[in-house]
């Protein structure tokens, strides 16, 4: 692409580009259960700042043709009443998928979404006939992101494609995020999310667990679920057999 064309694109009223985002997935096992929203509301109240206006993908994979019919639009409305924002769905029987589409939800792939340019070429092989140079390979190793100052309330720190090491306390209302592991050599308050790109081997280590929310590869716990054996103690947090575990160090 010429420099003149690039300049024209930048000066235009919009740009289209691919991107990736981490979103919460709500696995819907029994949408007809009378306890569905009661139990979900309890979870939301445990960490309101974590859930408020959070984009959500509804996972209907475990529903079958024998699942009692339910109103997907009503499900979406009730979720919005809890300040969750359903934006897409995965799987499910045909009737459920049709209801989700009618409710304005977008079908989402199970894995990482393709880049926008690749999706456009797949839809129209004649589009963009000019060869696109391959992107440079991702580095195999990135040094850990080291933070030596306290992480203040309202701050978010993201260690992209690497580990996050913090040698100071994390304040309530702060958020620390990493594609890899998170190490906090001090009190961990606020929110800590490790393995946000899906790395189930990521772990969280801290000298004093006082967090509002901890998460590894999308599975989370809120502070009300912490036992006295780990609260305000040195802890490691990790996934095993599909569950989030906490162990004293």
Short mmCIF file of N, CA and C in Angstrom, two decimals, residues 43-178:
data_model
loop_
_atom_site.label_atom_id
_atom_site.label_comp_id
_atom_site.label_asym_id
_atom_site.label_seq_id
_atom_site.Cartn_x
_atom_site.Cartn_y
_atom_site.Cartn_z
N UNK A 43 -24.12 -13.88 42.60
CA UNK A 43 -22.74 -13.78 42.11
C UNK A 43 -22.41 -12.35 41.72
N UNK A 44 -23.33 -11.69 41.02
CA UNK A 44 -23.08 -10.33 40.56
C UNK A 44 -22.91 -9.39 41.74
N UNK A 45 -23.74 -9.57 42.78
CA UNK A 45 -23.64 -8.69 43.95
C UNK A 45 -22.33 -8.89 44.71
N UNK A 46 -21.71 -10.06 44.57
CA UNK A 46 -20.45 -10.30 45.27
C UNK A 46 -19.31 -9.45 44.72
N UNK A 47 -19.37 -9.10 43.44
CA UNK A 47 -18.33 -8.28 42.82
C UNK A 47 -18.96 -7.36 41.78
N UNK A 48 -19.75 -6.38 42.21
CA UNK A 48 -20.50 -5.56 41.26
C UNK A 48 -19.62 -4.80 40.28
N UNK A 49 -18.47 -4.32 40.71
CA UNK A 49 -17.60 -3.58 39.80
C UNK A 49 -17.02 -4.47 38.72
N UNK A 50 -16.84 -5.73 39.03
CA UNK A 50 -16.30 -6.69 38.06
C UNK A 50 -17.33 -6.99 36.98
N UNK A 51 -18.60 -7.12 37.37
CA UNK A 51 -19.63 -7.55 36.44
C UNK A 51 -20.35 -6.39 35.75
N UNK A 52 -20.34 -5.21 36.32
CA UNK A 52 -21.15 -4.12 35.77
C UNK A 52 -20.74 -3.80 34.34
N UNK A 53 -21.72 -3.84 33.44
CA UNK A 53 -21.52 -3.53 32.02
C UNK A 53 -20.49 -4.43 31.36
N UNK A 54 -20.34 -5.65 31.88
CA UNK A 54 -19.39 -6.59 31.30
C UNK A 54 -20.01 -7.25 30.06
N UNK A 55 -19.31 -7.24 28.91
CA UNK A 55 -19.82 -7.97 27.75
C UNK A 55 -19.78 -9.47 28.01
N UNK A 56 -20.83 -10.16 27.59
CA UNK A 56 -20.99 -11.58 27.90
C UNK A 56 -21.34 -12.35 26.62
N UNK A 57 -20.70 -13.51 26.47
CA UNK A 57 -21.06 -14.46 25.42
C UNK A 57 -21.84 -15.60 26.07
N UNK A 58 -23.02 -15.92 25.55
CA UNK A 58 -23.85 -17.00 26.08
C UNK A 58 -23.47 -18.31 25.42
N UNK A 59 -23.09 -19.28 26.22
CA UNK A 59 -22.68 -20.59 25.73
C UNK A 59 -23.84 -21.56 25.85
N UNK A 60 -24.42 -21.95 24.71
CA UNK A 60 -25.54 -22.88 24.68
C UNK A 60 -25.12 -24.28 24.25
N UNK A 61 -23.82 -24.58 24.27
CA UNK A 61 -23.29 -25.83 23.72
C UNK A 61 -23.93 -27.07 24.34
N UNK A 62 -24.25 -27.03 25.64
CA UNK A 62 -24.75 -28.23 26.32
C UNK A 62 -26.26 -28.40 26.19
N UNK A 63 -26.95 -27.46 25.56
CA UNK A 63 -28.38 -27.61 25.34
C UNK A 63 -28.64 -28.53 24.16
N UNK A 64 -29.73 -29.27 24.19
CA UNK A 64 -30.06 -30.23 23.14
C UNK A 64 -31.44 -29.92 22.59
N UNK A 65 -31.82 -30.67 21.57
CA UNK A 65 -33.16 -30.51 21.00
C UNK A 65 -34.24 -30.85 22.02
N UNK A 66 -33.88 -31.66 23.03
CA UNK A 66 -34.86 -32.04 24.06
C UNK A 66 -34.97 -30.99 25.17
N UNK A 67 -34.09 -29.99 25.17
CA UNK A 67 -34.17 -28.94 26.18
C UNK A 67 -35.50 -28.19 26.06
N UNK A 68 -36.23 -28.00 27.17
CA UNK A 68 -37.49 -27.24 27.09
C UNK A 68 -37.27 -25.89 26.44
N UNK A 69 -38.19 -25.49 25.59
CA UNK A 69 -38.08 -24.22 24.87
C UNK A 69 -38.11 -23.06 25.87
N UNK A 70 -37.35 -22.04 25.58
CA UNK A 70 -37.31 -20.86 26.42
C UNK A 70 -37.13 -19.63 25.53
N UNK A 71 -37.45 -18.49 26.07
CA UNK A 71 -37.40 -17.23 25.33
C UNK A 71 -36.02 -16.61 25.47
N UNK A 72 -35.23 -16.69 24.40
CA UNK A 72 -33.87 -16.15 24.45
C UNK A 72 -33.91 -14.64 24.65
N UNK A 73 -34.85 -13.95 24.02
CA UNK A 73 -34.94 -12.50 24.17
C UNK A 73 -35.21 -12.12 25.63
N UNK A 74 -36.07 -12.89 26.31
CA UNK A 74 -36.34 -12.63 27.73
C UNK A 74 -35.10 -12.88 28.57
N UNK A 75 -34.33 -13.93 28.21
CA UNK A 75 -33.07 -14.20 28.92
C UNK A 75 -32.13 -13.02 28.80
N UNK A 76 -32.01 -12.47 27.59
CA UNK A 76 -31.14 -11.33 27.36
C UNK A 76 -31.61 -10.12 28.16
N UNK A 77 -32.93 -9.88 28.18
CA UNK A 77 -33.48 -8.75 28.93
C UNK A 77 -33.18 -8.87 30.42
N UNK A 78 -33.34 -10.06 30.96
CA UNK A 78 -33.08 -10.27 32.39
C UNK A 78 -31.60 -10.13 32.72
N UNK A 79 -30.73 -10.53 31.80
CA UNK A 79 -29.30 -10.35 32.03
C UNK A 79 -28.93 -8.88 32.04
N UNK A 80 -29.55 -8.12 31.14
CA UNK A 80 -29.28 -6.67 31.12
C UNK A 80 -29.77 -6.00 32.39
N UNK A 81 -30.81 -6.53 32.98
CA UNK A 81 -31.30 -5.98 34.25
C UNK A 81 -30.27 -6.16 35.36
N UNK A 82 -29.37 -7.16 35.20
CA UNK A 82 -28.28 -7.37 36.15
C UNK A 82 -27.02 -6.61 35.73
N UNK A 83 -27.15 -5.73 34.72
CA UNK A 83 -26.05 -4.93 34.20
C UNK A 83 -24.99 -5.77 33.48
N UNK A 84 -25.38 -6.96 33.01
CA UNK A 84 -24.55 -7.72 32.09
C UNK A 84 -25.00 -7.41 30.67
N UNK A 85 -24.07 -7.41 29.73
CA UNK A 85 -24.37 -7.01 28.36
C UNK A 85 -24.12 -8.17 27.40
N UNK A 86 -25.13 -9.01 27.14
CA UNK A 86 -24.96 -10.12 26.17
C UNK A 86 -24.68 -9.57 24.78
N UNK A 87 -23.61 -10.05 24.17
CA UNK A 87 -23.24 -9.57 22.83
C UNK A 87 -23.17 -10.70 21.81
N UNK A 88 -23.06 -11.95 22.26
CA UNK A 88 -22.92 -13.05 21.32
C UNK A 88 -23.32 -14.37 21.95
N UNK A 89 -23.28 -15.42 21.13
CA UNK A 89 -23.63 -16.75 21.63
C UNK A 89 -22.79 -17.80 20.92
N UNK A 90 -22.71 -18.97 21.54
CA UNK A 90 -22.00 -20.11 20.98
C UNK A 90 -22.90 -21.33 21.05
N UNK A 91 -22.94 -22.09 19.94
CA UNK A 91 -23.59 -23.40 19.92
C UNK A 91 -25.08 -23.36 20.21
N UNK A 92 -25.59 -24.55 20.53
CA UNK A 92 -26.99 -24.69 20.86
C UNK A 92 -27.80 -25.26 19.71
N UNK A 93 -28.98 -25.83 20.01
CA UNK A 93 -29.85 -26.36 18.95
C UNK A 93 -30.34 -25.23 18.04
N UNK A 94 -30.87 -25.62 16.90
CA UNK A 94 -31.24 -24.65 15.87
C UNK A 94 -32.23 -23.61 16.38
N UNK A 95 -33.26 -24.06 17.12
CA UNK A 95 -34.27 -23.11 17.60
C UNK A 95 -33.65 -22.07 18.53
N UNK A 96 -32.71 -22.49 19.37
CA UNK A 96 -32.05 -21.56 20.30
C UNK A 96 -31.19 -20.58 19.51
N UNK A 97 -30.47 -21.06 18.52
CA UNK A 97 -29.65 -20.17 17.70
C UNK A 97 -30.49 -19.15 16.96
N UNK A 98 -31.64 -19.59 16.45
CA UNK A 98 -32.52 -18.65 15.76
C UNK A 98 -33.05 -17.60 16.73
N UNK A 99 -33.38 -18.02 17.95
CA UNK A 99 -33.84 -17.07 18.96
C UNK A 99 -32.75 -16.09 19.35
N UNK A 100 -31.51 -16.58 19.43
CA UNK A 100 -30.39 -15.70 19.78
C UNK A 100 -30.15 -14.67 18.69
N UNK A 101 -30.22 -15.10 17.43
CA UNK A 101 -30.05 -14.16 16.32
C UNK A 101 -31.16 -13.11 16.33
N UNK A 102 -32.40 -13.57 16.59
CA UNK A 102 -33.52 -12.63 16.63
C UNK A 102 -33.38 -11.64 17.78
N UNK A 103 -32.69 -12.05 18.85
CA UNK A 103 -32.48 -11.17 20.00
C UNK A 103 -31.31 -10.22 19.79
N UNK A 104 -30.67 -10.30 18.62
CA UNK A 104 -29.58 -9.38 18.31
C UNK A 104 -28.21 -9.84 18.72
N UNK A 105 -28.08 -11.14 19.08
CA UNK A 105 -26.77 -11.67 19.47
C UNK A 105 -26.00 -12.14 18.25
N UNK A 106 -24.68 -12.09 18.35
CA UNK A 106 -23.80 -12.46 17.25
C UNK A 106 -23.25 -13.86 17.47
N UNK A 107 -23.29 -14.75 16.47
CA UNK A 107 -22.66 -16.07 16.63
C UNK A 107 -21.15 -15.91 16.78
N UNK A 108 -20.60 -16.53 17.80
CA UNK A 108 -19.18 -16.39 18.10
C UNK A 108 -18.48 -17.72 17.89
N UNK A 109 -17.26 -17.71 17.34
CA UNK A 109 -16.50 -18.96 17.19
C UNK A 109 -16.03 -19.46 18.53
N UNK A 110 -15.79 -20.77 18.60
CA UNK A 110 -15.32 -21.35 19.86
C UNK A 110 -13.90 -20.94 20.15
N UNK A 111 -13.08 -20.76 19.10
CA UNK A 111 -11.69 -20.39 19.30
C UNK A 111 -11.46 -18.92 19.06
N UNK A 112 -10.22 -18.55 18.85
CA UNK A 112 -9.85 -17.16 18.60
C UNK A 112 -10.39 -16.74 17.24
N UNK A 113 -11.00 -15.57 17.18
CA UNK A 113 -11.57 -15.08 15.93
C UNK A 113 -10.48 -14.83 14.91
N UNK A 114 -10.81 -15.03 13.63
CA UNK A 114 -9.85 -14.77 12.56
C UNK A 114 -9.65 -13.27 12.43
N UNK A 115 -8.51 -12.89 11.87
CA UNK A 115 -8.26 -11.48 11.62
C UNK A 115 -9.26 -10.97 10.61
N UNK A 116 -9.59 -9.68 10.70
CA UNK A 116 -10.61 -9.09 9.85
C UNK A 116 -10.27 -9.28 8.38
N UNK A 117 -9.00 -9.10 8.00
CA UNK A 117 -8.63 -9.23 6.59
C UNK A 117 -8.86 -10.65 6.10
N UNK A 118 -8.56 -11.65 6.94
CA UNK A 118 -8.76 -13.04 6.54
C UNK A 118 -10.23 -13.34 6.37
N UNK A 119 -11.06 -12.83 7.27
CA UNK A 119 -12.49 -13.07 7.18
C UNK A 119 -13.05 -12.42 5.92
N UNK A 120 -12.58 -11.23 5.57
CA UNK A 120 -13.08 -10.56 4.38
C UNK A 120 -12.69 -11.32 3.13
N UNK A 121 -11.46 -11.85 3.06
CA UNK A 121 -11.04 -12.62 1.89
C UNK A 121 -11.82 -13.90 1.77
N UNK A 122 -12.16 -14.53 2.92
CA UNK A 122 -12.94 -15.76 2.87
C UNK A 122 -14.34 -15.49 2.33
N UNK A 123 -14.92 -14.34 2.68
CA UNK A 123 -16.25 -14.01 2.20
C UNK A 123 -16.24 -13.63 0.73
N UNK A 124 -15.17 -13.00 0.25
CA UNK A 124 -15.07 -12.57 -1.14
C UNK A 124 -13.65 -12.80 -1.62
N UNK A 125 -13.39 -13.97 -2.25
CA UNK A 125 -12.01 -14.30 -2.66
C UNK A 125 -11.42 -13.27 -3.62
N UNK A 126 -12.28 -12.48 -4.34
CA UNK A 126 -11.77 -11.51 -5.28
C UNK A 126 -11.34 -10.21 -4.60
N UNK A 127 -11.78 -10.05 -3.35
CA UNK A 127 -11.45 -8.80 -2.65
C UNK A 127 -9.98 -8.80 -2.26
N UNK A 128 -9.35 -7.64 -2.48
CA UNK A 128 -7.96 -7.50 -2.07
C UNK A 128 -7.06 -8.50 -2.77
N UNK A 129 -7.07 -8.52 -4.09
CA UNK A 129 -6.30 -9.50 -4.84
C UNK A 129 -4.81 -9.32 -4.64
N UNK A 130 -4.39 -8.11 -4.33
CA UNK A 130 -2.97 -7.88 -4.14
C UNK A 130 -2.46 -8.67 -2.94
N UNK A 131 -1.30 -9.31 -3.06
CA UNK A 131 -0.78 -10.10 -1.94
C UNK A 131 -0.50 -9.23 -0.73
N UNK A 132 -0.85 -9.76 0.43
CA UNK A 132 -0.60 -9.06 1.68
C UNK A 132 0.61 -9.68 2.35
N UNK A 133 1.62 -8.89 2.68
CA UNK A 133 2.81 -9.47 3.30
C UNK A 133 2.47 -10.10 4.64
N UNK A 134 3.11 -11.25 4.89
CA UNK A 134 2.85 -11.96 6.14
C UNK A 134 3.36 -11.14 7.31
N UNK A 135 2.63 -11.14 8.43
CA UNK A 135 3.10 -10.38 9.59
C UNK A 135 4.35 -11.04 10.16
N UNK A 136 5.20 -10.27 10.81
CA UNK A 136 6.39 -10.87 11.42
C UNK A 136 5.99 -11.86 12.50
N UNK A 137 6.78 -12.92 12.68
CA UNK A 137 6.42 -13.92 13.70
C UNK A 137 6.47 -13.31 15.09
N UNK A 138 5.59 -13.81 15.95
CA UNK A 138 5.58 -13.35 17.34
C UNK A 138 6.86 -13.80 18.03
N UNK A 139 7.41 -12.96 18.88
CA UNK A 139 8.60 -13.39 19.62
C UNK A 139 8.28 -14.57 20.52
N UNK A 140 9.22 -15.50 20.60
CA UNK A 140 9.02 -16.68 21.42
C UNK A 140 9.02 -16.31 22.90
N UNK A 141 9.79 -15.32 23.24
CA UNK A 141 9.93 -14.96 24.65
C UNK A 141 9.86 -13.45 24.81
N UNK A 142 9.11 -13.01 25.79
CA UNK A 142 9.09 -11.60 26.16
C UNK A 142 9.45 -11.49 27.63
N UNK A 143 10.31 -10.57 27.98
CA UNK A 143 10.63 -10.40 29.40
C UNK A 143 9.37 -10.04 30.18
N UNK A 144 9.32 -10.46 31.42
CA UNK A 144 8.18 -10.13 32.28
C UNK A 144 8.06 -8.62 32.44
N UNK A 145 6.83 -8.15 32.58
CA UNK A 145 6.59 -6.74 32.87
C UNK A 145 6.77 -6.53 34.37
N UNK A 146 7.74 -5.69 34.74
CA UNK A 146 8.07 -5.46 36.14
C UNK A 146 7.50 -4.11 36.58
N UNK A 147 6.73 -4.14 37.67
CA UNK A 147 6.15 -2.92 38.25
C UNK A 147 6.67 -2.80 39.67
N UNK A 148 7.31 -1.69 39.98
CA UNK A 148 7.92 -1.52 41.31
C UNK A 148 7.17 -0.51 42.16
N UNK A 149 6.19 0.20 41.60
CA UNK A 149 5.41 1.17 42.35
C UNK A 149 4.06 0.56 42.74
N UNK A 150 3.45 1.01 43.83
CA UNK A 150 2.11 0.52 44.18
C UNK A 150 1.12 0.77 43.05
N UNK A 151 0.23 -0.19 42.85
CA UNK A 151 -0.81 -0.05 41.83
C UNK A 151 -2.02 0.57 42.50
N UNK A 152 -2.36 1.78 42.09
CA UNK A 152 -3.38 2.57 42.76
C UNK A 152 -4.79 2.19 42.33
N UNK A 153 -5.77 2.56 43.12
CA UNK A 153 -7.18 2.33 42.79
C UNK A 153 -7.50 3.01 41.46
N UNK A 154 -8.20 2.28 40.57
CA UNK A 154 -8.55 2.81 39.27
C UNK A 154 -7.53 2.50 38.19
N UNK A 155 -6.32 2.09 38.56
CA UNK A 155 -5.31 1.74 37.57
C UNK A 155 -5.56 0.34 37.02
N UNK A 156 -5.22 0.13 35.75
CA UNK A 156 -5.18 -1.21 35.16
C UNK A 156 -3.81 -1.40 34.53
N UNK A 157 -3.19 -2.53 34.83
CA UNK A 157 -1.90 -2.88 34.23
C UNK A 157 -2.06 -4.20 33.50
N UNK A 158 -1.65 -4.24 32.24
CA UNK A 158 -1.81 -5.42 31.41
C UNK A 158 -0.44 -5.86 30.87
N UNK A 159 -0.07 -7.08 31.18
CA UNK A 159 1.17 -7.67 30.66
C UNK A 159 0.80 -8.53 29.46
N UNK A 160 0.99 -7.99 28.26
CA UNK A 160 0.59 -8.69 27.04
C UNK A 160 1.63 -9.73 26.66
N UNK A 161 1.16 -10.98 26.50
CA UNK A 161 2.01 -12.09 26.06
C UNK A 161 3.21 -12.32 26.96
N UNK A 162 3.06 -12.02 28.25
CA UNK A 162 4.16 -12.25 29.18
C UNK A 162 3.62 -12.29 30.60
N UNK A 163 4.52 -12.44 31.58
CA UNK A 163 4.15 -12.45 32.99
C UNK A 163 4.17 -11.02 33.54
N UNK A 164 3.46 -10.85 34.64
CA UNK A 164 3.44 -9.57 35.34
C UNK A 164 4.01 -9.77 36.73
N UNK A 165 5.04 -9.00 37.07
CA UNK A 165 5.69 -9.07 38.38
C UNK A 165 5.54 -7.72 39.06
N UNK A 166 4.94 -7.71 40.24
CA UNK A 166 4.70 -6.47 40.98
C UNK A 166 5.37 -6.60 42.34
N UNK A 167 6.28 -5.69 42.65
CA UNK A 167 7.03 -5.75 43.91
C UNK A 167 6.47 -4.76 44.91
N UNK A 168 5.20 -4.42 44.77
CA UNK A 168 4.55 -3.46 45.66
C UNK A 168 3.09 -3.90 45.81
N UNK A 169 2.35 -3.31 46.73
CA UNK A 169 0.97 -3.72 46.92
C UNK A 169 0.06 -3.27 45.78
N UNK A 170 -1.05 -3.99 45.62
CA UNK A 170 -2.10 -3.64 44.67
C UNK A 170 -3.31 -3.16 45.48
N UNK A 171 -3.80 -1.98 45.19
CA UNK A 171 -4.84 -1.34 45.99
C UNK A 171 -6.23 -1.84 45.62
N UNK A 172 -7.20 -1.69 46.52
CA UNK A 172 -8.59 -1.97 46.16
C UNK A 172 -9.02 -1.11 44.98
N UNK A 173 -9.78 -1.69 44.05
CA UNK A 173 -10.22 -0.94 42.88
C UNK A 173 -9.24 -0.95 41.73
N UNK A 174 -8.04 -1.51 41.93
CA UNK A 174 -7.07 -1.64 40.84
C UNK A 174 -7.29 -2.97 40.13
N UNK A 175 -6.74 -3.08 38.92
CA UNK A 175 -6.87 -4.33 38.15
C UNK A 175 -5.52 -4.66 37.53
N UNK A 176 -5.05 -5.88 37.77
CA UNK A 176 -3.80 -6.35 37.18
C UNK A 176 -4.13 -7.55 36.31
N UNK A 177 -3.65 -7.51 35.07
CA UNK A 177 -4.04 -8.48 34.04
C UNK A 177 -2.79 -8.96 33.32
N UNK A 178 -2.74 -10.25 32.99
CA UNK A 178 -1.59 -10.79 32.26
C UNK A 178 -2.03 -11.95 31.39
#
